[in-house]
mmCIF file of C-alpha atoms in Angstrom:
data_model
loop_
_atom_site.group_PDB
_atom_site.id
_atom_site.type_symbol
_atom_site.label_atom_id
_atom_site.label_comp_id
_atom_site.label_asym_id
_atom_site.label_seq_id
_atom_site.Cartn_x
_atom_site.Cartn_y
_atom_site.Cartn_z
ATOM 1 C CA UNK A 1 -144.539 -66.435 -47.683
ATOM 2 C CA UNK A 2 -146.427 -63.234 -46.666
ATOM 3 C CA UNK A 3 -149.163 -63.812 -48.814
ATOM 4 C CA UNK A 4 -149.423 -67.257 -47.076
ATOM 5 C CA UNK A 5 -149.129 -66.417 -43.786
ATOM 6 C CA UNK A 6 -151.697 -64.231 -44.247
ATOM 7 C CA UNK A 7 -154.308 -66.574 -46.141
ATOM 8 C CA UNK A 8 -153.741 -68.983 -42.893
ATOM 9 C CA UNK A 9 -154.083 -66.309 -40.288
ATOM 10 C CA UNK A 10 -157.575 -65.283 -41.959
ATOM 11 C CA UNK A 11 -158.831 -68.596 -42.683
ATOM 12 C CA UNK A 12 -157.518 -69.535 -39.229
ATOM 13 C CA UNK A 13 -159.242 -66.470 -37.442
ATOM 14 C CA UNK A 14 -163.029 -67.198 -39.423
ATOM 15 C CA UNK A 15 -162.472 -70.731 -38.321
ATOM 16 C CA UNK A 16 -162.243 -69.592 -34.701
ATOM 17 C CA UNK A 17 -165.035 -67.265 -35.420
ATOM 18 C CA UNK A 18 -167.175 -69.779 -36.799
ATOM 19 C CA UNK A 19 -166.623 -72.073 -33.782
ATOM 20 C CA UNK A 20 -167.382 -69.799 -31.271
ATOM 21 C CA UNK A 21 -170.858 -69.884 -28.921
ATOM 22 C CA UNK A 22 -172.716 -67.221 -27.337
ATOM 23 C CA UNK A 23 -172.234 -68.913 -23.453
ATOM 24 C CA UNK A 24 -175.274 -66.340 -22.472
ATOM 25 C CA UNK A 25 -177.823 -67.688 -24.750
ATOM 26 C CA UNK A 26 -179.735 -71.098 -25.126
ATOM 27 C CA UNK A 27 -178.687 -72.808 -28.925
ATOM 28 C CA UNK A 28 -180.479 -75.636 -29.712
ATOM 29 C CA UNK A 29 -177.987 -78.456 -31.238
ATOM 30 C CA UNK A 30 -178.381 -77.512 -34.709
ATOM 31 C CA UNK A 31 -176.889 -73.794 -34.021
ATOM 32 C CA UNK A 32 -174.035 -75.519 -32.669
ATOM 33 C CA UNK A 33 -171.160 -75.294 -35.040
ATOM 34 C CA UNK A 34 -169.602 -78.423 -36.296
ATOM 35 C CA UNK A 35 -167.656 -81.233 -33.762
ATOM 36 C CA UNK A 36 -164.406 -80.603 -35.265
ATOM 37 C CA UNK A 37 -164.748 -76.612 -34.925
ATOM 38 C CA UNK A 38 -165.932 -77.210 -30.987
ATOM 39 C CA UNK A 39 -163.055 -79.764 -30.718
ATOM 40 C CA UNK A 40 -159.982 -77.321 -31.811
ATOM 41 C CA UNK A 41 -161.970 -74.834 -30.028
ATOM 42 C CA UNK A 42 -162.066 -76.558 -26.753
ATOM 43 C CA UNK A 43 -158.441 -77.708 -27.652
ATOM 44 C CA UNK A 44 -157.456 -73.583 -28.320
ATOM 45 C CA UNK A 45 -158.969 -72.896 -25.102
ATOM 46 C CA UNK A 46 -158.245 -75.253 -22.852
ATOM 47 C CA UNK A 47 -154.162 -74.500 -23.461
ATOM 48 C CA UNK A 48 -154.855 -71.157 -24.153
ATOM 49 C CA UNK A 49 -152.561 -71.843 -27.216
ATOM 50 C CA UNK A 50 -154.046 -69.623 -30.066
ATOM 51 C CA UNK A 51 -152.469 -66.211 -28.544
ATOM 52 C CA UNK A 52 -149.263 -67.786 -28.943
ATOM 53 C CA UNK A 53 -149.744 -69.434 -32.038
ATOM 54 C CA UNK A 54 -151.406 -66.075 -33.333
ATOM 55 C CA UNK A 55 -148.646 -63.868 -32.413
ATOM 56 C CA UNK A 56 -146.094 -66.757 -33.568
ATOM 57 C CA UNK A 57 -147.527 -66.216 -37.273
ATOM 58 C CA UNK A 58 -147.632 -62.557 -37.186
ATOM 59 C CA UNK A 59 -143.492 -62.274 -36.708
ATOM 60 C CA UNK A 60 -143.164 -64.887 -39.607
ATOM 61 C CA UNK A 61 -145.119 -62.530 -41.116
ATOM 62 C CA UNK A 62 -144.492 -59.211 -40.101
ATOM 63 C CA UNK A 63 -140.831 -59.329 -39.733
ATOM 64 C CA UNK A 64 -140.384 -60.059 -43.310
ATOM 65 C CA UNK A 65 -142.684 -57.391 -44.023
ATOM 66 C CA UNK A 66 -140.529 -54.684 -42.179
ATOM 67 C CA UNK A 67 -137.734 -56.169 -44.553
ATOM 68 C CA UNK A 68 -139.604 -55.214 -47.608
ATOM 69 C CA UNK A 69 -140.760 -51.906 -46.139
ATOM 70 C CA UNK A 70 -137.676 -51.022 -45.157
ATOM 71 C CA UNK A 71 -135.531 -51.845 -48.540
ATOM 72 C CA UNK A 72 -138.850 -50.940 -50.896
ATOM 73 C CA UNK A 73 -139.280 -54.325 -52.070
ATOM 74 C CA UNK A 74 -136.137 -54.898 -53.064
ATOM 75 C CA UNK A 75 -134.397 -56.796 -50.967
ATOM 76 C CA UNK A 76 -131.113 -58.424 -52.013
ATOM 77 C CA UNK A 77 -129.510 -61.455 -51.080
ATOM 78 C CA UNK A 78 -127.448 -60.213 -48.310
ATOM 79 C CA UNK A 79 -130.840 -58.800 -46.676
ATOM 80 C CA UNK A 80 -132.836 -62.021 -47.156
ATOM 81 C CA UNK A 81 -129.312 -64.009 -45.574
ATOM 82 C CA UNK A 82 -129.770 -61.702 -42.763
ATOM 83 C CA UNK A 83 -133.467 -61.934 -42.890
ATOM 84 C CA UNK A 84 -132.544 -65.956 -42.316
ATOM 85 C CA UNK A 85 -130.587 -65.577 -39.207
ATOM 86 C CA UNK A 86 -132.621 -63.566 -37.414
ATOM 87 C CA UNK A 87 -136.049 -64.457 -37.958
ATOM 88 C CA UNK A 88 -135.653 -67.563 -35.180
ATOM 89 C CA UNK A 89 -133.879 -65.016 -32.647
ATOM 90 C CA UNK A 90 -136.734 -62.453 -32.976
ATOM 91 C CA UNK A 91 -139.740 -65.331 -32.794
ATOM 92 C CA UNK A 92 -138.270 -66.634 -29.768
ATOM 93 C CA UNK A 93 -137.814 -63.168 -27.968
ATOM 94 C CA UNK A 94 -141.481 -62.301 -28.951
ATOM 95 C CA UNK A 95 -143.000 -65.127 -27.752
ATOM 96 C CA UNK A 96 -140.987 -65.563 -24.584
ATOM 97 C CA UNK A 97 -141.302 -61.625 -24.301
ATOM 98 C CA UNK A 98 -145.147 -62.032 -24.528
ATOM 99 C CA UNK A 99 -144.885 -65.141 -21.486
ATOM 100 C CA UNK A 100 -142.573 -62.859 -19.265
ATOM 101 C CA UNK A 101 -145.650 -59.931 -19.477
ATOM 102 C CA UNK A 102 -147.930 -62.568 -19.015
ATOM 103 C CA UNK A 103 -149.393 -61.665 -22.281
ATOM 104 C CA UNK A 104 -150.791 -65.257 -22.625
ATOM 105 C CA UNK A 105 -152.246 -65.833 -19.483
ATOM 106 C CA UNK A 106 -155.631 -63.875 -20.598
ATOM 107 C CA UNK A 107 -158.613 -65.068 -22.311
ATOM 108 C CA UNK A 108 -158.931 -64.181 -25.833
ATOM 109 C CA UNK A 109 -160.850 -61.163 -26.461
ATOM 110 C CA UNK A 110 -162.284 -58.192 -24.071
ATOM 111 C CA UNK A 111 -159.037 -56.347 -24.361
ATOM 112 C CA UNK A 112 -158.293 -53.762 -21.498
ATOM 113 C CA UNK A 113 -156.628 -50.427 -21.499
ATOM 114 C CA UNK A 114 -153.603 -52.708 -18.832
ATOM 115 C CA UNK A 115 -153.852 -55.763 -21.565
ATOM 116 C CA UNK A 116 -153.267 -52.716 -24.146
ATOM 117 C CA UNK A 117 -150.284 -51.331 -22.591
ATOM 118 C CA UNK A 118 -149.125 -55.611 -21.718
ATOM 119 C CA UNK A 119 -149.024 -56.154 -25.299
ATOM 120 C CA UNK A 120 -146.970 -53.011 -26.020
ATOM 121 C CA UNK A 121 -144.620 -53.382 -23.246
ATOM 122 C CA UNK A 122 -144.011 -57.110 -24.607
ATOM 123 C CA UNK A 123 -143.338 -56.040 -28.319
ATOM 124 C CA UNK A 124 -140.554 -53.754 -27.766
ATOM 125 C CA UNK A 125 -139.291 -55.349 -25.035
ATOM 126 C CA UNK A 126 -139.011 -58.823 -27.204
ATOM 127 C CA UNK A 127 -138.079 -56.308 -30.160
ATOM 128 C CA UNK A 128 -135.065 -54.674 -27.876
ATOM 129 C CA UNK A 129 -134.004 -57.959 -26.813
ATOM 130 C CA UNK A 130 -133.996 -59.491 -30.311
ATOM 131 C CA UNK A 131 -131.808 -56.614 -31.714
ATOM 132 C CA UNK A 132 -129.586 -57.188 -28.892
ATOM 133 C CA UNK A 133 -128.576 -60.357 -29.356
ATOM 134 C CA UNK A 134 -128.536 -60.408 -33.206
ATOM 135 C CA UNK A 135 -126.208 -57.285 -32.476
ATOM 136 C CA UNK A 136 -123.987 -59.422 -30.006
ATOM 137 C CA UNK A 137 -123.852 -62.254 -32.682
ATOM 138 C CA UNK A 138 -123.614 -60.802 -35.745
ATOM 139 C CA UNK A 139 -121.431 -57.428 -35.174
ATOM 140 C CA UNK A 140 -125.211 -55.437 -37.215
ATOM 141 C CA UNK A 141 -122.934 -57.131 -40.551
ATOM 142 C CA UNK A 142 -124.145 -56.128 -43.619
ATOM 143 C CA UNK A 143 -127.754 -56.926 -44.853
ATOM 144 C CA UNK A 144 -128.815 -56.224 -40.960
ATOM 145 C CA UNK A 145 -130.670 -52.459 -40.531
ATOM 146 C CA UNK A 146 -131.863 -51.075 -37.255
ATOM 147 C CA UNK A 147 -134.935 -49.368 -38.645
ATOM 148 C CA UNK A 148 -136.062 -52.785 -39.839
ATOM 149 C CA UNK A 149 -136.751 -53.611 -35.910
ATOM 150 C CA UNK A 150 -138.402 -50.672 -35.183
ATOM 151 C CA UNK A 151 -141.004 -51.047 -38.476
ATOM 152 C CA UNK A 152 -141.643 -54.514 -36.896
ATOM 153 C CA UNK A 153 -142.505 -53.446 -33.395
ATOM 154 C CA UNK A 154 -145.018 -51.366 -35.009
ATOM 155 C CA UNK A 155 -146.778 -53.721 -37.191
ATOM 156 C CA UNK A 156 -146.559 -56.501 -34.589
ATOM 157 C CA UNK A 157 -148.492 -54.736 -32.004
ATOM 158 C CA UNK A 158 -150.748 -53.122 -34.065
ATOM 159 C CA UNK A 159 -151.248 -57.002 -35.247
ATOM 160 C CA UNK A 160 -151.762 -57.976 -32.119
ATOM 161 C CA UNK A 161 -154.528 -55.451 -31.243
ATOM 162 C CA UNK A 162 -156.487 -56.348 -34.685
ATOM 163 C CA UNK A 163 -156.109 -60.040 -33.970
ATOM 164 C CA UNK A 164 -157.409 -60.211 -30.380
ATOM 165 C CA UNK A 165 -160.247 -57.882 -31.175
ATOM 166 C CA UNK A 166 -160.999 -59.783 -34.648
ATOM 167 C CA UNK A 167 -163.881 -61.906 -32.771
ATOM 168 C CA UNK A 168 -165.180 -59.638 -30.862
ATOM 169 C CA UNK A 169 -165.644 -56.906 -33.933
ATOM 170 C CA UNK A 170 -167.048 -60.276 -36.002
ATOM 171 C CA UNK A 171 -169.798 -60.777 -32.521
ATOM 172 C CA UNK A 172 -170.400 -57.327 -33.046
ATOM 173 C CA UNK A 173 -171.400 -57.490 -36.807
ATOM 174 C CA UNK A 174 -173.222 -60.673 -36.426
ATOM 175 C CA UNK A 175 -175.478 -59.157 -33.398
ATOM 176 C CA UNK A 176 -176.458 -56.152 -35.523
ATOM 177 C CA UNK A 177 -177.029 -58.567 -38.577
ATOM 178 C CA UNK A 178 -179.460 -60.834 -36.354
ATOM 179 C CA UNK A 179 -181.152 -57.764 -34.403
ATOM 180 C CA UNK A 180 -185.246 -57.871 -35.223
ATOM 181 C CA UNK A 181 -187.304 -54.494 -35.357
ATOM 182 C CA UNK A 182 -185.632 -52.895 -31.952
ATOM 183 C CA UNK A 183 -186.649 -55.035 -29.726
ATOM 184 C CA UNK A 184 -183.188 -54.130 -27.299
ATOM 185 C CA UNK A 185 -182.177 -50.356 -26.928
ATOM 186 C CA UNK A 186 -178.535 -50.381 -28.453
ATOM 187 C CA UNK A 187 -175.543 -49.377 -26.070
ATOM 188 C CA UNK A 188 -171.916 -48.576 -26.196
ATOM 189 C CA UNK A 189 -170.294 -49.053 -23.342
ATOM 190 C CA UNK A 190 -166.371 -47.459 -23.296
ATOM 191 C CA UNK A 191 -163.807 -48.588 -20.950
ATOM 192 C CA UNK A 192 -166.104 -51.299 -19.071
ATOM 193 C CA UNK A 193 -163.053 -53.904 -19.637
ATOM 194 C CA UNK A 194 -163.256 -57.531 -19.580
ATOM 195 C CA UNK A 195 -165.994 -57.159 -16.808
ATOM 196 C CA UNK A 196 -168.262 -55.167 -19.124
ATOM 197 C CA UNK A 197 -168.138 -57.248 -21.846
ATOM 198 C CA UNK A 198 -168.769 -60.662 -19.024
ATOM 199 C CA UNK A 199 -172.347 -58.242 -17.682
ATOM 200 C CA UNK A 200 -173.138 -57.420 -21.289
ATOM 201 C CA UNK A 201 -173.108 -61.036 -22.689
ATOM 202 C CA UNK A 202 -174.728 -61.957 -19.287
ATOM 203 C CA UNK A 203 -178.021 -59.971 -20.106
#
């Protein structure tokens, strides 16, 4: 299931990629990227669904990973029973963790040190909350570990950082790949925010 999620999250991510246009620039028609790409794009955007969706993945994904960390891939059946229960608990406290911080009400990309510290405030908070109430359900019964959770909140936000960045580390690569003979003075701009990154694409 890892090894899936993860084959779905990349294709999913170059797909995105792939679809996306440079709103500064003039493309002729045949730079455009394909009608079905622009139409899940628009789609994407329009609900501002692929956050959600993203981080939705990553705790299918990551929470079973902190299972496998934790127990050193060798997790037994009362661990993968527990694993069972409280997988749906801790992708609902995520995600509605991640709507309470308004996590989800950004665009995609441009990531600010206040979006940082959103998206870390949401993971333990939907982390804490999870644990809770799989505590108040289950009594912690066997199978259940606390250091699981804590793994988890770690690889989830650190997930979530890679993820929202992944396009704008793939706009970087592509600009330097498509840059002729110097013609623009390279510059790094550090803390400019979401702002920054609207002036830079502007010029």
């Amino acid at each position: 299931v890892c090894v899936l999620g993860l084959a779905v999250g990349g294709l999913w991510l170059a797909a995105a990629f792939l679809a996306r246009t440079d709103s500064g620039r003039k493309t002729d028609r045949s730079s455009q990227p394909p009608s079905l790409l622009r139409g899940l794009r628009d789609f994407f955007q329009a609900y501002n669904l692929l956050p959600v969706l993203a981080d939705g993945l990553l705790v299918l994904l990551f929470f079973q990973t902190a299972y496998l960390l934790r127990f050193d891939f060798n997790v037994g059946p009362e661990e993968i029973r527990a694993l069972k229960r409280s997988l749906p608990i801790v992708l609902l406290c995520c995600l509605g963790a991640g709507l309470g911080f308004g996590v989800y009400s950004s665009r995609w990309g441009g990531l600010s040190w206040y979006d940082l510290c959103r998206l870390g405030a949401a993971a333990g908070a939907g982390t804490a909350a999870a644990l809770a109430f799989i505590t108040l359900g289950t009594r912690f019964g066997d199978g259940h570990s606390r250091s699981v959770y804590l793994i988890f909140a770690l690889l989830f936000f650190t997930g979530q950082i890679f993820v929202r960045k992944f396009l704008d580390l793939g706009g970087l690569l592509a600009g330097w790949a498509a840059r002729d003979g110097g013609e623009k003075t390279p510059v790094v701009i550090f803390g400019a925010g979401r702002r920054g990154r609207i002036l830079a694409e502007a010029c």
